[in-house]
Coordinates of C-alpha atoms in Angstrom, one line a residue:
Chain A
X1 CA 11.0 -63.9 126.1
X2 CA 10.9 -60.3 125.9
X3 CA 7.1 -60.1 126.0
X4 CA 7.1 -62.6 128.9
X5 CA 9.6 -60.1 130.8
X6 CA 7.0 -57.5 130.2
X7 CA 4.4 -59.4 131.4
X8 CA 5.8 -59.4 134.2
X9 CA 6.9 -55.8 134.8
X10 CA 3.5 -54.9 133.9
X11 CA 1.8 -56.6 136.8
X12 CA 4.8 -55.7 139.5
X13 CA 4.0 -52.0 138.4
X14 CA 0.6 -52.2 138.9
X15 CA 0.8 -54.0 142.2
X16 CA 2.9 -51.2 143.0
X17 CA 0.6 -49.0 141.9
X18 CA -2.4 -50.1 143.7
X19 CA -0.6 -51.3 147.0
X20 CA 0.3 -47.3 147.9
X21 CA -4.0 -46.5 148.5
X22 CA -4.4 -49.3 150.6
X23 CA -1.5 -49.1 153.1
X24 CA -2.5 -48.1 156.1
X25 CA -0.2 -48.4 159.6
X26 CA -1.4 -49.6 162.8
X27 CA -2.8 -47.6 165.4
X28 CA -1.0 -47.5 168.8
X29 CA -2.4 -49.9 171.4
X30 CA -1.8 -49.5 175.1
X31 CA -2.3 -52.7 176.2
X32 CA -0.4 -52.2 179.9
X33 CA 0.6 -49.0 181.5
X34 CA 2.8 -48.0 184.5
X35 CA 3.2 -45.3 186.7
X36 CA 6.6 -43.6 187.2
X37 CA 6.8 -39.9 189.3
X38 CA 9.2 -38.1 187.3
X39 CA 10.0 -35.2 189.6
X40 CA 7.1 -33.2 190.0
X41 CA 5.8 -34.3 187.0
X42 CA 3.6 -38.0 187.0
X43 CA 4.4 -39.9 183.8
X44 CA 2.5 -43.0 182.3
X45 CA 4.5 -45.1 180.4
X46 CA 2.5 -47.8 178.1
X47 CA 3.6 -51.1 176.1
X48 CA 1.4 -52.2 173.0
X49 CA 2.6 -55.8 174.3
X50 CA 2.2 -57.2 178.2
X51 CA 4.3 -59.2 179.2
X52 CA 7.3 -57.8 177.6
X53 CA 9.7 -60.5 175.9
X54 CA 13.0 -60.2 174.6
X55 CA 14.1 -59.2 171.2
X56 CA 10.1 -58.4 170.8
X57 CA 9.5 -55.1 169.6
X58 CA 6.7 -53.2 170.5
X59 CA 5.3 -49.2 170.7
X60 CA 6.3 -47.8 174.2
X61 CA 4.7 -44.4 174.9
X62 CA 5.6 -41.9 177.4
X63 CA 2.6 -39.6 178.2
X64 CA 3.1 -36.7 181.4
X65 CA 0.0 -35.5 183.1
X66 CA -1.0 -32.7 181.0
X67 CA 0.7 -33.4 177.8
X68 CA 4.2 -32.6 176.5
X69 CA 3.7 -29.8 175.2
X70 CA 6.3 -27.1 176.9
X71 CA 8.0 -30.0 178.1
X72 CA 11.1 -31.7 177.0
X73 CA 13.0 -34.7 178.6
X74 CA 15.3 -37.6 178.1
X75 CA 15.3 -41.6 179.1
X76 CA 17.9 -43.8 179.5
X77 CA 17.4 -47.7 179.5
X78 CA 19.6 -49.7 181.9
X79 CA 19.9 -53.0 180.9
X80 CA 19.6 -56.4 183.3
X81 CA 23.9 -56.6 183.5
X82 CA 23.9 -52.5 184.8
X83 CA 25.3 -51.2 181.2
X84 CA 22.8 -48.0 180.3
X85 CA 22.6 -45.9 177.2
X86 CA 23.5 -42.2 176.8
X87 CA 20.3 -39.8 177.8
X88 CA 17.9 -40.2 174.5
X89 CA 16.0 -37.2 174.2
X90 CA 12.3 -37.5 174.5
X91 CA 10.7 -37.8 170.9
X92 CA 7.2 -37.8 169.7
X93 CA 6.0 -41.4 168.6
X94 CA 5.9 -41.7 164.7
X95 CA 2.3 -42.5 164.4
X96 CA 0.6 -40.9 167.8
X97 CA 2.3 -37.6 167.7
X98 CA 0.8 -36.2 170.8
X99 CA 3.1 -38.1 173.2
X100 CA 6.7 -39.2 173.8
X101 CA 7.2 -42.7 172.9
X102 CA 9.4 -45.3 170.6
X103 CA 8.1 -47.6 167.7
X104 CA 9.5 -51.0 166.5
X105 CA 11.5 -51.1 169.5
X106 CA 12.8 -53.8 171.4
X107 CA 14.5 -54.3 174.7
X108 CA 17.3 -57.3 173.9
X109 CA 17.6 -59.9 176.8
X110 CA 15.6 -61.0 179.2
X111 CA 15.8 -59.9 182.7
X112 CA 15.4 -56.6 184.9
X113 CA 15.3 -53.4 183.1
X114 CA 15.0 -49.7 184.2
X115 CA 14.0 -46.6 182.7
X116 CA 15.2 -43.3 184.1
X117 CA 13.7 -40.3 182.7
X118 CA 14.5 -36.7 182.9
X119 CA 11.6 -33.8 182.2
X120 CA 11.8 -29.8 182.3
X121 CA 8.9 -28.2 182.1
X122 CA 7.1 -25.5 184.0
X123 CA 7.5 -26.9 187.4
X124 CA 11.0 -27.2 186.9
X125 CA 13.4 -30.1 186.4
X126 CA 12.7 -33.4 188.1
X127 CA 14.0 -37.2 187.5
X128 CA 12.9 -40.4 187.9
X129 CA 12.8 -44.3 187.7
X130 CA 10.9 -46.7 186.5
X131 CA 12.4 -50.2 187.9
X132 CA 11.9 -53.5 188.2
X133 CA 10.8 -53.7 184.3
X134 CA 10.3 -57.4 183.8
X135 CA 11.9 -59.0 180.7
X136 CA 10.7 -62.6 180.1
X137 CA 12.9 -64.8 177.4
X138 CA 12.7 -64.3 173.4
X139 CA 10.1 -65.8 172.0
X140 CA 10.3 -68.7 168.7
X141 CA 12.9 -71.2 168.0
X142 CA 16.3 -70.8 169.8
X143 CA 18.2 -68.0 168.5
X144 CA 21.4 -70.4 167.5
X145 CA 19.3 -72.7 165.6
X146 CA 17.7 -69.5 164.0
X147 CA 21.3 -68.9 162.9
X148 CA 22.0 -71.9 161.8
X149 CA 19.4 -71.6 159.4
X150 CA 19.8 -68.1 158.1
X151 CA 23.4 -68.6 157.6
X152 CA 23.3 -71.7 155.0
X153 CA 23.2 -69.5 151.9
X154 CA 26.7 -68.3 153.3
X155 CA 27.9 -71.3 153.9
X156 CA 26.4 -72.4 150.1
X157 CA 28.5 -69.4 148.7
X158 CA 31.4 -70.5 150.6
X159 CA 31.5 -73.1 149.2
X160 CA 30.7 -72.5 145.6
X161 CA 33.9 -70.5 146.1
X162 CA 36.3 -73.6 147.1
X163 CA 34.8 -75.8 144.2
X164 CA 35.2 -73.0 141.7
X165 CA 38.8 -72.3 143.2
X166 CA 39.8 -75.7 143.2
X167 CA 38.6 -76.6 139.8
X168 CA 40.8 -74.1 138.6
X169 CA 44.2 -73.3 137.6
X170 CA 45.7 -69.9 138.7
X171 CA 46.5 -68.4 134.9
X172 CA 47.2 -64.9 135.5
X173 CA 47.2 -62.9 132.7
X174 CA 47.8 -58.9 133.6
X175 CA 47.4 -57.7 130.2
Chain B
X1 CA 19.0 -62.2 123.3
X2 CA 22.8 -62.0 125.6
X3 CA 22.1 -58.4 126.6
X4 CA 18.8 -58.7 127.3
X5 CA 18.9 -61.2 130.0
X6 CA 21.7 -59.7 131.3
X7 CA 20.3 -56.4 131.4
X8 CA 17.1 -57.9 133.3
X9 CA 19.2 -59.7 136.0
X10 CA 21.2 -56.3 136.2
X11 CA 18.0 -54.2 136.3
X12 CA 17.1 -56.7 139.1
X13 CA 19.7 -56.2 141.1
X14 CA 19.7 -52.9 140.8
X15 CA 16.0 -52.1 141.9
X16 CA 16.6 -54.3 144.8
X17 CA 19.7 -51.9 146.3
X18 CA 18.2 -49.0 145.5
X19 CA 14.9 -50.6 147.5
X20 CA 17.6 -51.3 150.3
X21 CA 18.7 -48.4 150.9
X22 CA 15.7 -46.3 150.5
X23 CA 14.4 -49.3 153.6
X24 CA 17.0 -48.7 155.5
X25 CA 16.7 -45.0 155.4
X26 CA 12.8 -45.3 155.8
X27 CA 13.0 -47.3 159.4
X28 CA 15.5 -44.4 160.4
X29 CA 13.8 -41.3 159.0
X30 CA 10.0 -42.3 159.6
X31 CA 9.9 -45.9 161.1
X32 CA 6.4 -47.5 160.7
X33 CA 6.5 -50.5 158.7
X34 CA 4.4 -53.7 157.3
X35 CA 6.1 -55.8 155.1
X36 CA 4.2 -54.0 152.0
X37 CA 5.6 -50.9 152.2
X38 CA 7.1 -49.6 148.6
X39 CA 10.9 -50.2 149.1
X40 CA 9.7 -53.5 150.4
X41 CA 8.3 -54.2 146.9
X42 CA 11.5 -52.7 145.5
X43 CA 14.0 -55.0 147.4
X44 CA 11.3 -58.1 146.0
X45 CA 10.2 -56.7 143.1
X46 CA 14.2 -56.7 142.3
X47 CA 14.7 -60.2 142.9
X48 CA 11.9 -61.6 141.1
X49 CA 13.0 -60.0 138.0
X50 CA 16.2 -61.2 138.6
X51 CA 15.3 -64.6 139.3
X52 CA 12.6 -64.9 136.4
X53 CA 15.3 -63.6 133.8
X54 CA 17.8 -65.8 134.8
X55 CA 14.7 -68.9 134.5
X56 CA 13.8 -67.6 131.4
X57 CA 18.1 -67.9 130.0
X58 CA 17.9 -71.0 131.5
X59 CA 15.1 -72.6 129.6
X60 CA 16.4 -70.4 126.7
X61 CA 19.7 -71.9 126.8
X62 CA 18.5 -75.6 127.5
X63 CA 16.3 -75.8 124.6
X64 CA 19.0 -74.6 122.2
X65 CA 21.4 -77.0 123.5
X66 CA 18.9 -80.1 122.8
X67 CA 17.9 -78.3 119.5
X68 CA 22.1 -79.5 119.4
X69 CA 23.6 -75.8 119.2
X70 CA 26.8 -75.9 121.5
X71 CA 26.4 -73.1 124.3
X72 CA 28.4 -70.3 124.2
X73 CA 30.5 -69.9 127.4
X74 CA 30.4 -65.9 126.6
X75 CA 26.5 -66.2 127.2
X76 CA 26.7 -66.0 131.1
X77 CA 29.4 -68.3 132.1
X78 CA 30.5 -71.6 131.5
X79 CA 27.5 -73.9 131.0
X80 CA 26.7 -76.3 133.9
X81 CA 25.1 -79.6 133.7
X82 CA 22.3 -79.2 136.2
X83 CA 19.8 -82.1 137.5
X84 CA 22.3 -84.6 135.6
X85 CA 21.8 -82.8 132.2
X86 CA 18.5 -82.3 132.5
X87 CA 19.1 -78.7 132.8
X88 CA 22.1 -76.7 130.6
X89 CA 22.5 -73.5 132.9
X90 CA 25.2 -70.7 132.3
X91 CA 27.0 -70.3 135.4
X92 CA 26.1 -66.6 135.9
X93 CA 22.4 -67.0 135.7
X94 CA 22.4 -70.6 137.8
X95 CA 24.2 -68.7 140.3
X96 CA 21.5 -65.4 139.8
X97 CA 18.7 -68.0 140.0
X98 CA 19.3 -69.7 142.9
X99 CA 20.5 -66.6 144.8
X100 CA 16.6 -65.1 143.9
X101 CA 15.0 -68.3 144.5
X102 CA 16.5 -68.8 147.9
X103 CA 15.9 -64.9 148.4
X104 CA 12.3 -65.8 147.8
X105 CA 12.4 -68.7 150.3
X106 CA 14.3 -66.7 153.1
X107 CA 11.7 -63.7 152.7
X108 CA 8.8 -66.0 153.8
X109 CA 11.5 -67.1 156.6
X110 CA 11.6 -63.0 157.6
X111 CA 7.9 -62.4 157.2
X112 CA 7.4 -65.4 159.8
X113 CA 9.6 -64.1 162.1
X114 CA 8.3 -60.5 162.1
X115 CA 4.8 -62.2 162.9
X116 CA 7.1 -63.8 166.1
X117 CA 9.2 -61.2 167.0
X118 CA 7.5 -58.0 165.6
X119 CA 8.8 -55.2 163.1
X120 CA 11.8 -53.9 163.6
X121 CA 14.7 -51.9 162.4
X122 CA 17.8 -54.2 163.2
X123 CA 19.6 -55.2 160.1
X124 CA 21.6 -57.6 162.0
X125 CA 18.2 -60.8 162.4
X126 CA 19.1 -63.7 161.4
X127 CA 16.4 -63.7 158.3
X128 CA 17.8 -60.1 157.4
X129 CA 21.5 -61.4 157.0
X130 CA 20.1 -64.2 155.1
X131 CA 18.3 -62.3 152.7
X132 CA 22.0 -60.1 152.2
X133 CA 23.3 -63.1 151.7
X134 CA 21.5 -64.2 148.9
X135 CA 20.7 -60.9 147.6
X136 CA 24.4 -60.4 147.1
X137 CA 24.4 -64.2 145.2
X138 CA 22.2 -63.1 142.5
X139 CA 24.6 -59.4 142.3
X140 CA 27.9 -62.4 142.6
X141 CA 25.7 -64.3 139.4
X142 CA 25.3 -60.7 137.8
X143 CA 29.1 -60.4 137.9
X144 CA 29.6 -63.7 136.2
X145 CA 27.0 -62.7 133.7
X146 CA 28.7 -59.3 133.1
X147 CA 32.5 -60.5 133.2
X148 CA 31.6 -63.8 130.5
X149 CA 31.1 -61.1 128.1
X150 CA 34.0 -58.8 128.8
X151 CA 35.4 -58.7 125.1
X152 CA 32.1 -57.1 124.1
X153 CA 31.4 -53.3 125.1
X154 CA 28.0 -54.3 126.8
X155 CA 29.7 -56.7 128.7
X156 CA 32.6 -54.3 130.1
X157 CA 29.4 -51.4 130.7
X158 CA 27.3 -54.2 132.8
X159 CA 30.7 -55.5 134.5
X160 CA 31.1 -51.5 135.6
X161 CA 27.4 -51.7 137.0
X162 CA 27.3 -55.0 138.3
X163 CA 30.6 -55.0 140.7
X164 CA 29.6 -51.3 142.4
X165 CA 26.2 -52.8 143.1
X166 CA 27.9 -56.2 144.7
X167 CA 30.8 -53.7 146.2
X168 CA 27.6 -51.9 148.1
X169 CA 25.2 -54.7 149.2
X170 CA 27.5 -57.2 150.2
X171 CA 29.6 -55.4 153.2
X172 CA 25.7 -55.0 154.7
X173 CA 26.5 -58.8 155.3
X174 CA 28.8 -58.0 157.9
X175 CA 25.9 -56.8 159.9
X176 CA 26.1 -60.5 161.7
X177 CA 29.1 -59.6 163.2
X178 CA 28.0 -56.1 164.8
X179 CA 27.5 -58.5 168.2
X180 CA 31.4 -60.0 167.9
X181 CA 33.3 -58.1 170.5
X182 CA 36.7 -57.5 168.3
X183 CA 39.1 -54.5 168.6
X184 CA 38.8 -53.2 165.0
X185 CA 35.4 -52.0 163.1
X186 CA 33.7 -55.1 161.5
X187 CA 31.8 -53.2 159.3
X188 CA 34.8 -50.8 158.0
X189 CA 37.2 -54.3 157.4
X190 CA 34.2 -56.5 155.6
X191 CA 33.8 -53.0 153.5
X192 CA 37.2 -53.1 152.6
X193 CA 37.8 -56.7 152.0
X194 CA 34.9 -56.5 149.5
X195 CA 36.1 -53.1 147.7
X196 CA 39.3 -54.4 147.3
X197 CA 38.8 -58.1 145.9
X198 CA 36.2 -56.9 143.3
X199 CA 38.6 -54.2 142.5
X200 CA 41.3 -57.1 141.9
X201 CA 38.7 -59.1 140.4
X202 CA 37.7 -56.7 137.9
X203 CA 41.4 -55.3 136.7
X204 CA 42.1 -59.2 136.4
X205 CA 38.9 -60.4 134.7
X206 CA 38.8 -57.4 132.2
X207 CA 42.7 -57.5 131.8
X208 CA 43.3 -53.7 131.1
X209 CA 45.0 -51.0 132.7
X210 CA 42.2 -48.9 133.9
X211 CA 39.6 -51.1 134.5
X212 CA 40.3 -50.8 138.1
X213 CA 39.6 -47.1 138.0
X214 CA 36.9 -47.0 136.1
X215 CA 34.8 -49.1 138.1
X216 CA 35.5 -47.1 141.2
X217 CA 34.5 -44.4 139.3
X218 CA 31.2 -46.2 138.5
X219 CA 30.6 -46.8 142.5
X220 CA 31.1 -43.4 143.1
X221 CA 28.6 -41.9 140.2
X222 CA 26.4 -45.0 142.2
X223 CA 26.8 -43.9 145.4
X224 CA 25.7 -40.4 144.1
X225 CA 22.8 -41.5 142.6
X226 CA 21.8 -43.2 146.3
X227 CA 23.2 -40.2 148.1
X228 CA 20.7 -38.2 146.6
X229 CA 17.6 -40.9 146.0
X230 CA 17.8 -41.7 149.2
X231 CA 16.4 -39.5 151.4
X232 CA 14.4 -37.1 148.5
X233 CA 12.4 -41.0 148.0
X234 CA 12.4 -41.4 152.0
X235 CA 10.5 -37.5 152.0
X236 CA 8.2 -38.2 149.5
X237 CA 6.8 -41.3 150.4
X238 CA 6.5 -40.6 154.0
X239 CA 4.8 -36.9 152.4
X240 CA 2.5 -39.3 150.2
X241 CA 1.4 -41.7 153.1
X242 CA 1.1 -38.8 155.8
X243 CA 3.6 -39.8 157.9
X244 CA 5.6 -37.2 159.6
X245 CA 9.6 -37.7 159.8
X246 CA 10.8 -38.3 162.9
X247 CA 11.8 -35.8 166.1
X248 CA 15.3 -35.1 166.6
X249 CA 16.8 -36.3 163.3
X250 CA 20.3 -35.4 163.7
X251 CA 20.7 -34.4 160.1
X252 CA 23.2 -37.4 159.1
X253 CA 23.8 -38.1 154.7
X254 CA 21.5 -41.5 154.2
X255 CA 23.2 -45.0 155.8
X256 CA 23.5 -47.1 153.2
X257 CA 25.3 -44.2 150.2
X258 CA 27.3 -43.2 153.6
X259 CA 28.3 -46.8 154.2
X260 CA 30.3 -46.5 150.9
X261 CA 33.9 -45.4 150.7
X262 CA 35.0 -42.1 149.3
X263 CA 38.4 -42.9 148.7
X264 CA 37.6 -45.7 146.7
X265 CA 40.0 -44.4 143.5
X266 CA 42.4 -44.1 145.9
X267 CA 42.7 -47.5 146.3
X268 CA 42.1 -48.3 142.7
X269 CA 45.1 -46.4 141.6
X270 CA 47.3 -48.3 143.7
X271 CA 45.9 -51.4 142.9
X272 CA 47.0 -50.1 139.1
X273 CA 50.3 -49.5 140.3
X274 CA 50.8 -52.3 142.0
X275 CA 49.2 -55.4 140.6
X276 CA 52.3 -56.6 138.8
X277 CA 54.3 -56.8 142.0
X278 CA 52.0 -59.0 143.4
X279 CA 48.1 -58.7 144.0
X280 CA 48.0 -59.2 147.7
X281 CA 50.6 -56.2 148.0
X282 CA 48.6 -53.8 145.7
X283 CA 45.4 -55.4 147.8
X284 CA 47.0 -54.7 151.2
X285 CA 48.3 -50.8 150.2
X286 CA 44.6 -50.5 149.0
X287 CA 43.4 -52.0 152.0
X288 CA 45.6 -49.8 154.5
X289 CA 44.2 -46.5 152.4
X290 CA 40.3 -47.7 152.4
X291 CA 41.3 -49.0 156.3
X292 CA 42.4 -45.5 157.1
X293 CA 40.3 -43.4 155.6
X294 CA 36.9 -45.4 155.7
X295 CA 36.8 -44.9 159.2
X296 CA 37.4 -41.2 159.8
X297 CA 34.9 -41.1 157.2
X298 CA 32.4 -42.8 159.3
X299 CA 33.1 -40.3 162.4
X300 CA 33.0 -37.4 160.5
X301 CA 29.5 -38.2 159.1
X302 CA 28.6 -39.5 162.5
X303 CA 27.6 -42.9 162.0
X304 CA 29.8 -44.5 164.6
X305 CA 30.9 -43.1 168.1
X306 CA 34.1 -40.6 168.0
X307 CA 37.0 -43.0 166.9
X308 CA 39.5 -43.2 169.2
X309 CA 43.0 -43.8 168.6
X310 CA 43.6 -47.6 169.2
X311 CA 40.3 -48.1 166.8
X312 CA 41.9 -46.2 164.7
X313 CA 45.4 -47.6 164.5
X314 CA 44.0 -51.5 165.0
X315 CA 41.2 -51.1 162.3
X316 CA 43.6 -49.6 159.8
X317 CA 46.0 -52.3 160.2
X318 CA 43.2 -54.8 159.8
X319 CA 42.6 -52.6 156.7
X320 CA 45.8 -53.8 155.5
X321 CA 45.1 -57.4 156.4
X322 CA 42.1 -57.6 154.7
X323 CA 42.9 -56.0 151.8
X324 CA 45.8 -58.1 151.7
X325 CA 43.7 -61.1 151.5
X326 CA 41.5 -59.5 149.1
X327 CA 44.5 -59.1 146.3
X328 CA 45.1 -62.3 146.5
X329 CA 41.5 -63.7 146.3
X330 CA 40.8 -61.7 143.8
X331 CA 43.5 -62.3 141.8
X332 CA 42.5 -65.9 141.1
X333 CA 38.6 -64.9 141.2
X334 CA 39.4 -62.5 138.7
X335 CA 41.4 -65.1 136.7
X336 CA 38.9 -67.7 136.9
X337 CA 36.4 -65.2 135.4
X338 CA 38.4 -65.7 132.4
X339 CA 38.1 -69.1 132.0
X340 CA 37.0 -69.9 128.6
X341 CA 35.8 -73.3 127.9
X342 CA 33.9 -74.8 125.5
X343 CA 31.7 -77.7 127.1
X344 CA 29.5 -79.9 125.4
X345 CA 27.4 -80.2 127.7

């Protein structure tokens, strides 16, 4: 048995050690862009996936004319019932660090978003909107079903737990 | 033989949290992801060795019992008669086996409903919970493994590694119910009905004074371990694929070592105090300290919004509550541990 084990560990250790070379990530694709004046500043905002879905998530970038560099901002995302987020400052996208964006993000439910932005820069401060962001529905199975589904090994270990209990006879025994 | 397939399903178990955690820290810090990312092997590689050891005891076990030894309820729990005898499966590694196996099943689940939905850094999908779930079925098999062989010292060792893993990966679970709009921290009460009943579970399963402490010890040397694995791994991997760490980091400790309570011996010396005036008591005092304390904890290493003062009060009473209901569950989980039967099977 033990040799079998080791089989075993030997070939998960050297998947793991050949799988590191030949990750690689995506690149960001701008499938869709939009145009929001932020201010003095004009900003492009663009979605690796068009049209946008809920619960999908996606790479959004947020490139001003010029670049960011010696400029800094913040968004917040109001969602289709009027509830927003706290100002989020602008960040660099994780794998196209030469503009603002978000990765493996995804807007929730379906319906009208906004994104308001805020940029400083050498013109000075200036705000603005993007509105009317279209959400269509999530897609795949219904999302209760999903949950149905997902949540049978809890109900399994539920009830493993009442047959064990009731199989057995409270003994006590605080040594 | 015993040890070793214990010590496989615990190594298993083991790999997979520490893969957890270093994934959950890795969508934070540095955020690309494909589903063959190193802690992703972790969290599977973890599973698989749990599941194939406990396959292996199985078989092991099965072949002895036609060979017409009698099997040994110390060897992983009280044998089960499984496909109408076909089978002759210790109860710990049944329960280990299918947890892995339905781990397995759920992961191809997730990997179709990234291809639907995209990556992402929720914990709370559906898939996700279900792969906590049964994750934290193979730790719940561990346990069984580790407390069947309490009167030996290996047992009482993998009992004291076994329980903190369980006591860390399970409350992730309560991720599900992030969405439920109630007036007391979800996360904070799952944490503490968890810390609590496997505290109970252990003091009663083992039967000595101190066992209780020692294993909250044992999760706090763990969440150590994770407190400073976590993030050095998170560095170096992101260093070793080129990925830069994010902007705007806030400088946070890592979530999942964070998500564990500090005051846990606090709660394990009044479970010692109190466990002979009743468990549920000496569960709800625990409960009301871990309550308390777990979530000015959380606030003051920022992981949830400032806490007010009705959060406060309502989450440490449903502190107590839980941990009232985890005395008393563990009690008779702990005591049914310690069943002992011999069963021809």
């Amino acid at each position: 048995m033990i040799r079998r084990l080791l089989v075993v560990l030997a070939v998960l250790a050297l998947s793991v050690g050949t799988a590191t070379p030949a990750m690689a990530y995506e690149p960001v694709n701008i499938v869709h862009t939009e145009r929001v004046q932020v201010g003095p500043y004009g900003l492009t905002v663009g979605f690796s996936t068009w049209p946008l879905r809920a619960m999908q998530s996606l790479d959004f970038t947020f490139i001003p004319d010029g670049g960011i560099d010696g400029k800094s901002g913040t968004f917040v995302r109001t969602g289709p019932s009027g509830s927003h987020t706290y100002p989020i400052p602008l960040a660099r996208h994780p794998r196209k660090r030469d503009v603002w964006g978000l990765d493996v993000f995804a807007l929730q439910v379906q319906g009208t978003w906004k994104f308001t932005f805020a940029i400083d820069g050498p013109q000075g401060h200036g705000e603005g909107t993007l509105s009317n962001l279209q959400v269509l529905a999530q897609p795949g199975p219904p999302l209760a079903l999903s949950w149905v589904v997902c949540s049978l090994p809890f109900a399994g270990l539920i009830a493993f737990l009442v047959i064990a209990w009731r199989r057995s006879k409270p003994q006590l025994a605080l040594a | 033989m015993r040890p070793i397939g214990a010590g496989f399903v615990l190594l298993g178990t083991g790999i997979s949290m520490i893969g957890a955690s270093w994934d959950v820290q890795w969508h934070i810090d540095v955020g690309p992801d494909t589903f063959f990312t190193l802690p992703h092997l972790f969290i599977y590689a973890g599973a698989a060795i749990a599941g194939i050891a406990s396959l292996v005891v199985v078989l092991a076990v099965t072949a002895a019992q036609r060979r017409g030894e009698t099997p040994d309820p110390s060897d992983g729990g009280v044998p089960v008669r499984v496909f109408g005898g076909t089978f002759t499966a210790p109860l710990g590694y049944l329960v280990a086996g299918l947890g892995a196996a339905a781990f397995l099943l759920y992961g191809l689940i997730d990997l179709w409903w990234h291809t639907v939905y995209g990556f992402d850094a929720v914990l709370n999908s559906p898939p996700h919970v279900a792969l906590f779930t049964t994750n934290s079925i193979t730790m719940i098999g561990a346990v069984i493994i580790a407390a069947a062989a309490r009167e030996q010292r290996w047992g009482r060792i993998a009992m004291a590694i076994s329980v903190p893993v369980l006591m860390t990966f399970f409350p992730i679970t309560a991720n599900a119910f992030q969405g439920v709009p109630l007036p007391f921290d979800t996360i904070v009460a799952a944490t503490v009905l968890i810390i609590v009943l496997m505290l109970v579970v252990t003091r009663v399963a083992i039967g000595r004074p101190g066992a209780a402490l020692g294993t909250a010890a044992a999760l706090l040397a763990m969440q150590a371990i994770l407190w400073v694995f976590t993030p050095w791994a998170t560095e170096t991997y992101a260093a070793a694929v080129g990925l830069p760490l994010r902007d705007g980091l806030g400088g946070e400790p890592s979530l999942i070592p964070a998500g564990i309570p500090l005051a846990g011996l606090v709660a394990a010396a009044a479970i010692e105090l109190l466990l002979k005036r009743g468990p549920a008591l000496a569960g709800g005092i625990a409960g009301l300290v871990l309550g308390l304390t777990f979530v000015l904890q959380r606030d003051w290493l920022g992981f949830a919004p400032p806490v007010t003062a009705l959060t406060l009060i309502a989450t440490t009473i449903a502190g107590g509550l839980f941990g009232l209901l985890g005395g008393y569950l563990g009690a008779r989980f702990g005591a049914m541990l310690r069943i002992r039967e011999k069963v021809a099977a």
